[in-house]
Coordinates of C-alpha atoms in Angstrom, one line a residue:
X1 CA 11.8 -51.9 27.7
X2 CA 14.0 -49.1 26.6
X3 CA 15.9 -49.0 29.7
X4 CA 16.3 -52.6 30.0
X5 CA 17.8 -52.9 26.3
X6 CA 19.8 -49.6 27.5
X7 CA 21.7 -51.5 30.2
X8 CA 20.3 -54.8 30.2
X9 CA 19.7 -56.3 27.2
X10 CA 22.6 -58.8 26.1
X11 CA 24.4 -59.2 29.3
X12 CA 24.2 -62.3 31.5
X13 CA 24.4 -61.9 35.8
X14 CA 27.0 -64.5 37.0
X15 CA 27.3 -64.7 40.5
X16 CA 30.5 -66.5 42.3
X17 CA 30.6 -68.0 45.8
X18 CA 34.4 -67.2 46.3
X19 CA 36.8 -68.1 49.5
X20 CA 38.2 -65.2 51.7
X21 CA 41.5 -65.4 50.0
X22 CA 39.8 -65.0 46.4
X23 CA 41.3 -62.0 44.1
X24 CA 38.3 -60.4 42.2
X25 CA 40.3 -59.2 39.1
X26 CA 41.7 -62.5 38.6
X27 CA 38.3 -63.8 38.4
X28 CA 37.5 -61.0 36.0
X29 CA 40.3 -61.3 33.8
X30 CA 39.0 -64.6 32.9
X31 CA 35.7 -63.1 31.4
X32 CA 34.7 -60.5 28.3
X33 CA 36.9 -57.0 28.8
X34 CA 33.8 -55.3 29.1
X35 CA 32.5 -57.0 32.3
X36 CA 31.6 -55.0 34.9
X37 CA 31.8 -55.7 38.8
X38 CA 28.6 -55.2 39.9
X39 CA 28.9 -56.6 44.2
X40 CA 31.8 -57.5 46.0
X41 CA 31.2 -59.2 49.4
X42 CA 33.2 -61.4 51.6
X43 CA 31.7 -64.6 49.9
X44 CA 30.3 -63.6 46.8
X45 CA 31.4 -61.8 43.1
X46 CA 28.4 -60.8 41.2
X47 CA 29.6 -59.5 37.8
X48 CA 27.6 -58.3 34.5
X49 CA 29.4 -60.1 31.8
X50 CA 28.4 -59.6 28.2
X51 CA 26.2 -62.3 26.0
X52 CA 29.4 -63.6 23.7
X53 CA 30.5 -66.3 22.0
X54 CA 32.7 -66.8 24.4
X55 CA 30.9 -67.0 27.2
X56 CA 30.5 -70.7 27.6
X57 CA 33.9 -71.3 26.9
X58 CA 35.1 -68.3 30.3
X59 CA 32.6 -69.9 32.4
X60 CA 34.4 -73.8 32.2
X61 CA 37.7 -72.2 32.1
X62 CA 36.4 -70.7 35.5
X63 CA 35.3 -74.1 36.6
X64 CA 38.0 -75.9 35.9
X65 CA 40.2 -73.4 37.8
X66 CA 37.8 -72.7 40.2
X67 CA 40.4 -74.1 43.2
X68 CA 43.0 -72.1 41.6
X69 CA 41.2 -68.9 41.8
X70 CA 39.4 -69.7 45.4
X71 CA 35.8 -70.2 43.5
X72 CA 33.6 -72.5 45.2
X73 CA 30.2 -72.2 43.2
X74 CA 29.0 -70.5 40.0
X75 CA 25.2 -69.3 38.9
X76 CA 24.0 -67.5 35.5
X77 CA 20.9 -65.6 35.2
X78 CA 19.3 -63.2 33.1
X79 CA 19.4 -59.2 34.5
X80 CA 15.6 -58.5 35.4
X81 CA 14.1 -54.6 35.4
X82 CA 14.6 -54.5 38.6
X83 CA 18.3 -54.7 38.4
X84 CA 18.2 -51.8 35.3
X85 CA 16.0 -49.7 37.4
X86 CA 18.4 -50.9 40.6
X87 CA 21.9 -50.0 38.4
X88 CA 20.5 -46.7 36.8
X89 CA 20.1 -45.1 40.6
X90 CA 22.6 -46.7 42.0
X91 CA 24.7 -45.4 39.0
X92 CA 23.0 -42.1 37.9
X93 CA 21.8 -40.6 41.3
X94 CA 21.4 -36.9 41.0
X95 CA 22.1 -36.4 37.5
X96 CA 19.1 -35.1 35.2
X97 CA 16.8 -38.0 33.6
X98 CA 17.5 -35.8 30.0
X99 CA 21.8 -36.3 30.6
X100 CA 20.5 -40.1 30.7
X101 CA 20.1 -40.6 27.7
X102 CA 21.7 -38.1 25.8
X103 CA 25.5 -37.4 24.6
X104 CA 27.0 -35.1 27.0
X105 CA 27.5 -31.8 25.7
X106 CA 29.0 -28.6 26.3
X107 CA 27.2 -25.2 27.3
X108 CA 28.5 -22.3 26.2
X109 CA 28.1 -19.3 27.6
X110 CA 28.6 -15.2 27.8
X111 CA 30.5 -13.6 25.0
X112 CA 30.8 -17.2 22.6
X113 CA 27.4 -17.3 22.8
X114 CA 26.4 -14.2 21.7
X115 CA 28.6 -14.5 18.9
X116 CA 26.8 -17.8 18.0
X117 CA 23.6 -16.0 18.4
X118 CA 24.5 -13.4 16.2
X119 CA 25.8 -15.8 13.5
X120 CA 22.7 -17.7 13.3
X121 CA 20.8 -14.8 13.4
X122 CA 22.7 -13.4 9.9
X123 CA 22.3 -16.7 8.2
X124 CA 18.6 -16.7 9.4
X125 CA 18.5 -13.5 7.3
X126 CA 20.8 -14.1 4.7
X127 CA 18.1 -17.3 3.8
X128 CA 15.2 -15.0 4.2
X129 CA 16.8 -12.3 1.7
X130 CA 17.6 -15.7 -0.7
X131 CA 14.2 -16.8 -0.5
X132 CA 13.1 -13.2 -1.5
X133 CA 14.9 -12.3 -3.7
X134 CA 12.0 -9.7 -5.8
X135 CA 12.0 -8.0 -2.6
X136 CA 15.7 -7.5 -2.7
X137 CA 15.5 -6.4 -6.8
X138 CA 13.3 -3.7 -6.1
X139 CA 15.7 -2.3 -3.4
X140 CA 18.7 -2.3 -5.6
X141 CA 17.0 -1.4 -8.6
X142 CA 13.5 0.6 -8.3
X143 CA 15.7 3.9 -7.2
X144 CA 17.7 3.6 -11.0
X145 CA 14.4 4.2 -12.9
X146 CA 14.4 7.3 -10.9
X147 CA 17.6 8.0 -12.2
X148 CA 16.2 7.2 -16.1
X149 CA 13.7 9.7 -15.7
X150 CA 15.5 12.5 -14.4
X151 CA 18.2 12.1 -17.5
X152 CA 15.4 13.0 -19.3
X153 CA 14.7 16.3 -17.3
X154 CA 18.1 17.8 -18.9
X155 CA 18.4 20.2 -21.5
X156 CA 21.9 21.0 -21.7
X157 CA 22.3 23.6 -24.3
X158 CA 25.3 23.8 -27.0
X159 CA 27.4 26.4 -26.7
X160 CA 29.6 25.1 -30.0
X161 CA 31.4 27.5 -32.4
X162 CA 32.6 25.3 -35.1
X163 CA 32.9 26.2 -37.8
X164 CA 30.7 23.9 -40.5
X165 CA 31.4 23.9 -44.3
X166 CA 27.9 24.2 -46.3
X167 CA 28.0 22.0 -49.3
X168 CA 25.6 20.4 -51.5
X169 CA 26.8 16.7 -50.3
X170 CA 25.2 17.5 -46.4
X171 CA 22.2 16.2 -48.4
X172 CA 21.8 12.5 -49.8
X173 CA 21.7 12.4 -53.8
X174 CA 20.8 16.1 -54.8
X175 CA 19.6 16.9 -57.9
X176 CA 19.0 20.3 -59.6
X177 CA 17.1 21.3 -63.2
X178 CA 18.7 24.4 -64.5
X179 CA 18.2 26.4 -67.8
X180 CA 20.6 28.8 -69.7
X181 CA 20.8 31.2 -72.4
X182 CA 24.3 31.7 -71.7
X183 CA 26.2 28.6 -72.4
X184 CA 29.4 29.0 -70.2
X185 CA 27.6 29.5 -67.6
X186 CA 25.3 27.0 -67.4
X187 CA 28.3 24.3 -68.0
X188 CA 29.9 25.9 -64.8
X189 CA 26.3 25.7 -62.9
X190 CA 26.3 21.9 -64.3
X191 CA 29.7 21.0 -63.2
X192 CA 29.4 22.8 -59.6
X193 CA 26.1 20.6 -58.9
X194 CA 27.3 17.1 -60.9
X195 CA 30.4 17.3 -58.5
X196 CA 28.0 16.8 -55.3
X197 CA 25.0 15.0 -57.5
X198 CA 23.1 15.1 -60.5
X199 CA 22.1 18.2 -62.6
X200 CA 19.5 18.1 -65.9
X201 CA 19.2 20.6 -68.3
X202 CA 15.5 21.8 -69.3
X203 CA 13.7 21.7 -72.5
X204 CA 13.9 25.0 -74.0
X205 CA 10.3 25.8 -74.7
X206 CA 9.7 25.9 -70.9
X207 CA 11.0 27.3 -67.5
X208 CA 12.3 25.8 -64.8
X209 CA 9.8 26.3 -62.4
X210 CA 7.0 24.8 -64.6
X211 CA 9.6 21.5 -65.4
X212 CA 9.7 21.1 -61.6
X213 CA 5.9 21.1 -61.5
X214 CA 5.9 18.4 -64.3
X215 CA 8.0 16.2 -62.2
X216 CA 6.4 17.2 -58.8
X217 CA 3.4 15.7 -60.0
X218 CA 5.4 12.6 -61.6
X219 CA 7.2 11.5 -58.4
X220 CA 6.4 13.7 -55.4
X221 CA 9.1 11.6 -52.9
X222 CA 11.7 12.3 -54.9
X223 CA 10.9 15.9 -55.4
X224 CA 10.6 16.8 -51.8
X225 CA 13.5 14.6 -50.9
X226 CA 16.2 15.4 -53.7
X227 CA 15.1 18.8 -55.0
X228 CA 17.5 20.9 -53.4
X229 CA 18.3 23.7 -55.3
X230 CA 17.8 24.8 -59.3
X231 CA 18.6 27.3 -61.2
X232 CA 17.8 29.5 -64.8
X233 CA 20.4 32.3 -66.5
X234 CA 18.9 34.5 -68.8
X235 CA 20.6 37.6 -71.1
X236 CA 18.7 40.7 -71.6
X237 CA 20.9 43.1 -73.8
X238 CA 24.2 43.1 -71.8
X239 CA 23.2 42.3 -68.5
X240 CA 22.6 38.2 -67.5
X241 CA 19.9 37.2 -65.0
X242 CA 20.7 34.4 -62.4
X243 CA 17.4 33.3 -60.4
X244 CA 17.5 30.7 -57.9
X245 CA 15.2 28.2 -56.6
X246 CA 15.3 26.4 -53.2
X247 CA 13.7 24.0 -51.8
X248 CA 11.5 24.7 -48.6
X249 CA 12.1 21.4 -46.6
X250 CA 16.0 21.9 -46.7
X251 CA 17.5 24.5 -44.3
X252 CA 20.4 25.4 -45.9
X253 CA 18.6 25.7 -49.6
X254 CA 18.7 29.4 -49.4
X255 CA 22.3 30.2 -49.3
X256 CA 23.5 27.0 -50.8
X257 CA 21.3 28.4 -54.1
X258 CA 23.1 31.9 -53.8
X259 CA 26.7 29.8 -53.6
X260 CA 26.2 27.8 -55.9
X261 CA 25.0 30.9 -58.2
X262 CA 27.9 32.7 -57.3
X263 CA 30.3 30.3 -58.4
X264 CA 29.1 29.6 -61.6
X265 CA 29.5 33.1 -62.7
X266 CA 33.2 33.4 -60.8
X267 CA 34.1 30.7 -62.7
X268 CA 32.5 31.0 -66.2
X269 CA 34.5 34.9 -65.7
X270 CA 37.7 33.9 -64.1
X271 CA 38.4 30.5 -64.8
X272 CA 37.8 27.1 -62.6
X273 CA 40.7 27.9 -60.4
X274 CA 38.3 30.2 -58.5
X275 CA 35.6 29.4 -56.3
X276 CA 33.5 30.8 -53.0
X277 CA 33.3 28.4 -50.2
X278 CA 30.2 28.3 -47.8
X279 CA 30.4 27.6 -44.1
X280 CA 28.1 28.4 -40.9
X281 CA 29.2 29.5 -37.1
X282 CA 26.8 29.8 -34.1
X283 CA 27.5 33.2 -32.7
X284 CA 29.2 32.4 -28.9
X285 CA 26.7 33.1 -25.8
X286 CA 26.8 35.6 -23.4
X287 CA 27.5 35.0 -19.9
X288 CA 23.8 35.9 -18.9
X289 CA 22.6 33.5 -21.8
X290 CA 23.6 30.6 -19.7
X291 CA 22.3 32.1 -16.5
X292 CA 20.2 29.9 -14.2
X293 CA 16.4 31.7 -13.8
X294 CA 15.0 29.5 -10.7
X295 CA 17.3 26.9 -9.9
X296 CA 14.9 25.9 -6.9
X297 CA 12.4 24.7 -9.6
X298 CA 14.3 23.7 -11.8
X299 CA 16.3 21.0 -8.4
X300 CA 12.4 20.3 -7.4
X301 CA 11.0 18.2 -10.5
X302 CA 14.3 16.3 -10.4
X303 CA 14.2 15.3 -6.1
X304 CA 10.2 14.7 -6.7
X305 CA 10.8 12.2 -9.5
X306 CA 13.8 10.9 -7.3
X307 CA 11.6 10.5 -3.9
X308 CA 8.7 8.9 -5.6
X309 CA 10.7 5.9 -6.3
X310 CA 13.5 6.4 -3.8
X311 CA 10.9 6.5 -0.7
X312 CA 8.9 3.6 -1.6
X313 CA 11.7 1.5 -1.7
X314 CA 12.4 1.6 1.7
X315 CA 9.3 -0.1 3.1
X316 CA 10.4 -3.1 1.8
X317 CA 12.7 -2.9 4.8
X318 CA 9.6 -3.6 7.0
X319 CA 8.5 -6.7 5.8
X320 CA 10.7 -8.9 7.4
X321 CA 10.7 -7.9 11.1
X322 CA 7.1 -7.6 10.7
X323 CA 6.7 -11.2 9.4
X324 CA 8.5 -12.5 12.5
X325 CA 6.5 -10.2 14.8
X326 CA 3.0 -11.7 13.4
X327 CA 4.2 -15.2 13.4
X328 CA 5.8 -14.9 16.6
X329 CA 9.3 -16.3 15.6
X330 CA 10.8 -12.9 17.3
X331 CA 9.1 -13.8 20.9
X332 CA 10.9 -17.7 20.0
X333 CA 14.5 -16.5 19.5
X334 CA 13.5 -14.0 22.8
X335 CA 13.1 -17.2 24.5
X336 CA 16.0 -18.8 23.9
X337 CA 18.3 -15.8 25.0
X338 CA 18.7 -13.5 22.2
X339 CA 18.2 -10.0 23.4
X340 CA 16.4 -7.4 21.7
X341 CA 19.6 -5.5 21.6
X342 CA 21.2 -8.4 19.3
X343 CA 18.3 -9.1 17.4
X344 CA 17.6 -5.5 16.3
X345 CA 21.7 -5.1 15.6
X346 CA 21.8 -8.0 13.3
X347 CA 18.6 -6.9 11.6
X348 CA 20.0 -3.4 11.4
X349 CA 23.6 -4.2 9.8
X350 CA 22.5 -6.6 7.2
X351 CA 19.6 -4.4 5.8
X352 CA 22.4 -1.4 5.9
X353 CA 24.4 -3.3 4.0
X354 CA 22.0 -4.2 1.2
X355 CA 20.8 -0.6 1.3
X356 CA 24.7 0.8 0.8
X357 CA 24.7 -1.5 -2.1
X358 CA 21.8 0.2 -3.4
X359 CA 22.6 3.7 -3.0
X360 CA 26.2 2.8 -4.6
X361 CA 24.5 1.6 -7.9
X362 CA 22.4 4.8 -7.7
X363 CA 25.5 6.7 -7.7
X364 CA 26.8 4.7 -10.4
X365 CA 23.5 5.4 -12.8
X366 CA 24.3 9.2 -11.7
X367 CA 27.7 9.2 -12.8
X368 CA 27.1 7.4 -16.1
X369 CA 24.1 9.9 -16.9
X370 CA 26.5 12.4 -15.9
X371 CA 28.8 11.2 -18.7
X372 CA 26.5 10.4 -21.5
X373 CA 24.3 13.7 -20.7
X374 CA 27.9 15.9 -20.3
X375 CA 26.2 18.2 -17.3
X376 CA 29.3 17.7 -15.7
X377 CA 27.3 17.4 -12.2
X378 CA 28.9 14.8 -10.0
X379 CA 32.4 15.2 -9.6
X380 CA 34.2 14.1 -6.6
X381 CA 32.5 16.6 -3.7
X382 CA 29.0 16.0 -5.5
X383 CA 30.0 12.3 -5.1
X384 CA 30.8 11.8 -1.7
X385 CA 28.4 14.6 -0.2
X386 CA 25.5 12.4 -2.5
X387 CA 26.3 9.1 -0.5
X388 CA 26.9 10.7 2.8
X389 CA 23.4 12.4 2.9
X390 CA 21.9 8.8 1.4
X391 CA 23.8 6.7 4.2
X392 CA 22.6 8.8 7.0
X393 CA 19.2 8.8 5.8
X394 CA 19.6 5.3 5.7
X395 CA 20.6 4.9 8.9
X396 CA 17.8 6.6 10.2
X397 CA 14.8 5.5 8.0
X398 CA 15.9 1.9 8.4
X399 CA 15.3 2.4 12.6
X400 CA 11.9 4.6 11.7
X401 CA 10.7 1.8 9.4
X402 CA 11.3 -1.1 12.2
X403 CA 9.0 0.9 14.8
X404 CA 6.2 0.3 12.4
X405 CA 6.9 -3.5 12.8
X406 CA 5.2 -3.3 16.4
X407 CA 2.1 -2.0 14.7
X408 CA -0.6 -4.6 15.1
X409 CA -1.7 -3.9 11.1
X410 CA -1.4 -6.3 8.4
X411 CA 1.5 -6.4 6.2
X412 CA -0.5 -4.4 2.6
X413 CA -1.7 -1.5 5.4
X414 CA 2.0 -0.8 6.5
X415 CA 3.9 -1.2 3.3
X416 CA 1.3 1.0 1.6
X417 CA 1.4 3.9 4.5
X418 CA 5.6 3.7 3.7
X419 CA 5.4 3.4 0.4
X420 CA 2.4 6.2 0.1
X421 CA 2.2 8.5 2.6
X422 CA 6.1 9.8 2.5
X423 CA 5.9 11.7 -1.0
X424 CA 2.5 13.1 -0.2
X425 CA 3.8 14.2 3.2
X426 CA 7.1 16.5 1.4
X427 CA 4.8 18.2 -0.8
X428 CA 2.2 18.9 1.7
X429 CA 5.0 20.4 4.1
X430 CA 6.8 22.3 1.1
X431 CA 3.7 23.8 -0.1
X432 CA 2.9 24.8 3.8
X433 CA 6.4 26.0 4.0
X434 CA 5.8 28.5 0.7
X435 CA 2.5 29.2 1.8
X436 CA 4.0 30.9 5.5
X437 CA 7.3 32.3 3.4
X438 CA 5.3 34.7 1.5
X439 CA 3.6 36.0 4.7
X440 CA 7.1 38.1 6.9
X441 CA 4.6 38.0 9.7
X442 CA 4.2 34.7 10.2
X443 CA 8.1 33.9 10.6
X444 CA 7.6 32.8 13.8
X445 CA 5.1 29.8 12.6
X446 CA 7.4 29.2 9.5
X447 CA 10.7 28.9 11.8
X448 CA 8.7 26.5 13.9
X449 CA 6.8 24.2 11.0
X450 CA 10.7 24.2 9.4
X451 CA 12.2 22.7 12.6
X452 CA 9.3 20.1 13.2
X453 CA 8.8 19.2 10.0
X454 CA 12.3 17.9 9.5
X455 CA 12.1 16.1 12.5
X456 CA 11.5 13.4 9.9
X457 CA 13.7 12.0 7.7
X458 CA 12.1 12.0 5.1
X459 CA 11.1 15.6 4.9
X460 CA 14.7 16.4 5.9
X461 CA 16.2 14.3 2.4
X462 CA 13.8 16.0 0.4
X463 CA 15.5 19.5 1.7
X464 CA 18.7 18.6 1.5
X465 CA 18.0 17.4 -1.8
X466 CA 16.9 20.4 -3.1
X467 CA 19.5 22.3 -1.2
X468 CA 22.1 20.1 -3.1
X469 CA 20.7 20.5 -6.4
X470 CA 20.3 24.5 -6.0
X471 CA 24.2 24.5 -5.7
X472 CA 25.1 21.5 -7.7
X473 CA 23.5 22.6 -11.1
X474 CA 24.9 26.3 -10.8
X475 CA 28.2 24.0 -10.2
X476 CA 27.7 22.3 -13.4
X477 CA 27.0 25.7 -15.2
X478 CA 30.2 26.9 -14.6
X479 CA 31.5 23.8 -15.1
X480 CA 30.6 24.5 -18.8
X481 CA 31.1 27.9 -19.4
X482 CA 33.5 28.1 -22.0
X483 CA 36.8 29.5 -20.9
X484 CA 36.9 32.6 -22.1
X485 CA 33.6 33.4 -20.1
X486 CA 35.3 33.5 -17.3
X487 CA 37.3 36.0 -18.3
X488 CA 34.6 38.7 -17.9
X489 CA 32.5 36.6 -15.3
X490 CA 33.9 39.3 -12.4
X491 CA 33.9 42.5 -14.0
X492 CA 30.5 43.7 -14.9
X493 CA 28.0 41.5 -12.3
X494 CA 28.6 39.5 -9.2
X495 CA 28.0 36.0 -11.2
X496 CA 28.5 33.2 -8.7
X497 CA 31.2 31.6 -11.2
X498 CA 33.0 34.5 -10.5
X499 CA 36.9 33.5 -10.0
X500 CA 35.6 29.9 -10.9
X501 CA 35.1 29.1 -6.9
X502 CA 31.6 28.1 -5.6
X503 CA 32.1 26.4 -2.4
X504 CA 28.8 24.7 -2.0
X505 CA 26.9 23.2 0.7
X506 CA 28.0 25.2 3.4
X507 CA 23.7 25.3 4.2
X508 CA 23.5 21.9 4.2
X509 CA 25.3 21.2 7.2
X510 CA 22.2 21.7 9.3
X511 CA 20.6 18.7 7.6
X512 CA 23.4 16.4 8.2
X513 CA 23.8 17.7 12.0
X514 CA 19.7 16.6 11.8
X515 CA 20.2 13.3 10.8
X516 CA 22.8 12.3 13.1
X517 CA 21.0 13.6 15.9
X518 CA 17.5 11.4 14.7
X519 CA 19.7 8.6 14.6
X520 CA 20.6 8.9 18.0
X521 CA 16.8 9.2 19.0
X522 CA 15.4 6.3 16.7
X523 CA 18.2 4.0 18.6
X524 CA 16.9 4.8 22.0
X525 CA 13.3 4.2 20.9
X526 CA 13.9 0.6 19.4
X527 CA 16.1 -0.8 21.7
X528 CA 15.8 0.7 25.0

């Protein structure tokens, strides 16, 4: 039925007995544009004309020309199946039953079609990373909280020496209780104290320490809060007593109570145009004060907290190649002419692009810590040497994580193993690797575990890690040694801020030429 209402249905069969001098397309003019000439013999027209309207009204214009035109008879029928299977292989003969019955299309082939491949296959994972998006939060932002916690590692000491005037008012509403048998004085003690807070004279039948009792026991929050200083001045024969009292809780009682004694005899003697101001100064550090003790231990709490997060992160990387390997959607686009060599490139650029984004905003939390924290650290070599050791890693964790999407384990065993398994793995080898450094006869085994052992990148990050912090940190040291420090940095030890020039990471080199050359390997192993 399809194929007669394909080519059959609403067309009529007219056949016309026609003289040997008959013109066929004069005949055919007379009908519907869209007839169609189906025979031609010496005696006979046989035409598929559409069902129209018109039809009636063609046919008796045929008739009554028929003399005209050289027609000598005229019959109508309906096309049978016969006819439609009859006009389809007649018509179609050697072209494939699916071009039947289908627009014709164009294949495409060679290098547009492996650009179309490719293009699918990034919007195929483009939707995927939409549809996930948790997955792609904890890449981008699980390293940061790394970055949170080591800000809280540093301890960068003050090396200020300001100088800091000690007055009463550093403390919020002092009071005093003084007693005097020396009038003068004790106005001058009153002013000195009312000028920064409040000052009360005592009762004279008591001292001053038993008055502060009495109101200790009256209001002891505003006695341990307030009660800085106090004060009593007594003459015996020619000679006047000043004894101070100071408060505990306050750290600059003691020689704000000898001050403020001191100027209320100065100016009860010499008038209120003379005083004794107060300050403090921190002494200034030594250059061996600032000194570094074990920079190695202090760079290996730091990468640890770093790698505990940082590692973790990347087995989210897994998850989708191994997602397409279980549910066979890999073997499907395999069938259909993407090679492994595209698949795995697409896969690889579009997760190397979301992991640059991610090592960019750790830099970022670096560089603000760096700020807020002032350990001056990252400047512009730190920088750039920080993100080219990430992006090779990268490059070569991202083709070691996809080998694990051939694994025939579910999707909780692998991501645990690469989420697990890496930090446990750098501490193992670093305590194997201090175990055979304390031991000079075992150098051979230690030179041999060290080359193996970084094999793997992620053994080789936590290395150059430390190896970067080691340097960097000493960096930042000398970064902050005040100026005149370096004055005298050269002339009594061999500091390494001496002449203000460390160049750093020349060690490191070896990592990097390591992780260039594991790239190289991992890309032979997943696509050839």
């Amino acid at each position: 039925m399809f194929l007669k209402k394909q080519y059959g249905h609403g067309h009529m069969e007219v056949t016309l007995s026609t003289k040997s001098w008959c013109i066929p397309d004069k005949v055919i003019s007379k009908f519907d544009s869209r007839t169609q000439q189906l025979s031609l013999d010496k005696e006979k027209i046989v035409l598929n004309v559409p069902y129209t309207d018109s039809l009636p009204q063609s046919l008796d214009k045929v008739e009554s020309e028929k003399n005209k035109l050289g027609v000598t008879g005229i019959s109508v029928s309906l096309i049978t199946l016969e006819q439609v299977f009859l006009k389809i292989v007649k018509k179609e003969e050697g072209t494939p039953l699916n071009e039947l019955f289908t627009a014709p299309s164009q294949k495409i082939t060679d290098g547009e079609l492996c650009i179309q491949s490719i293009l699918a296959l990034f919007w195929k994972k483009f939707t995927y990373t939409r549809k996930n998006l948790t997955n792609l939060l904890f890449i981008l932002f699980l390293p940061i909280v790394s970055v949170i916690l080591m800000a809280f590692s540093y301890n960068i000491p003050a090396d200020s020496t300001n100088i800091i005037p000690l007055k009463l008012n550093i403390y919020r509403h002092p009071k005093a209780l003084y007693s005097s048998s020396n009038e003068e004085i004790g106005q001058q003690y009153r002013n000195t104290i009312q000028d920064f807070g409040e000052a009360q004279l005592v009762a004279p039948d008591i001292n001053v320490q038993e008055a502060l009792d009495i109101f200790s026991k009256e209001n002891i929050a505003e006695y341990r809060n307030n009660f800085i200083v106090s004060a009593e001045f007594n003459n015996i024969t020619n000679t006047t007593w000043g004894n101070g009292l100071y408060s505990n809780l306050a750290v600059h009682s003691v020689p704000l109570t000898v001050n403020l004694l001191s100027n209320a005899f100065i100016k009860a003697l010499t008038g209120k145009n003379y005083s004794i101001d107060l300050s403090r100064q921190q002494l200034p550090s030594t250059l061996s004060s600032s000194e570094i003790e074990l920079p190695e231990a202090e760079a290996l709490s730091r990468v640890l907290v770093f790698c505990s997060f940082f590692f973790p992160t990347m087995a989210f990387f897994v998850v989708h190649p191994l997602q397409e390997t279980k549910t066979k959607i890999k073997q499907l686009q395999r069938m259909t002419g993407v090679t492994s060599l595209t698949y795995w490139s697409t896969m690889f650029a579009f997760d190397f692009l979301i992991y640059t984004m991610s090592v960019l905003l750790i830099m970022i939390a670096l560089y603000i810590m760096d700020i807020i924290l002032g350990i001056r650290l990252y400047y512009g070599t730190e920088i750039l040497y920080m993100i080219l050791i990430l992006e090779l890693f990268g490059m070569n964790i991202l083709l070691f994580v996809y080998l694990f999407s051939f694994w025939n384990k579910s999707r909780t065993t692998i991501t645990t193993i690469l989420g697990l398994t890496p930090t446990g793995l750098v501490i193992i080898q670093y305590l194997i690797q201090k175990v055979l450094q304390g031991f000079p006869w075992l150098d051979v085994l230690y030179n041999l575990q060290k080359r193996l052992f970084r094999l793997i990148p992620y053994i080789s990050l936590f290395h150059g890690q430390i190896g970067f912090f080691e340097t960097a940190v000493q960096n930042a040291r000398c970064r902050r040694l005040p100026s005149r420090l370096f004055d005298v940095a050269c002339i009594a030890t061999n500091d390494v801020c001496c002449g203000k020039i460390i160049n750093i990471y020349n060690n490191e080199y070896n990592f990097i030429f390591l992780l260039t050359i594991k790239l190289i390997n991992y890309f032979f192993i997943i696509y050839f």
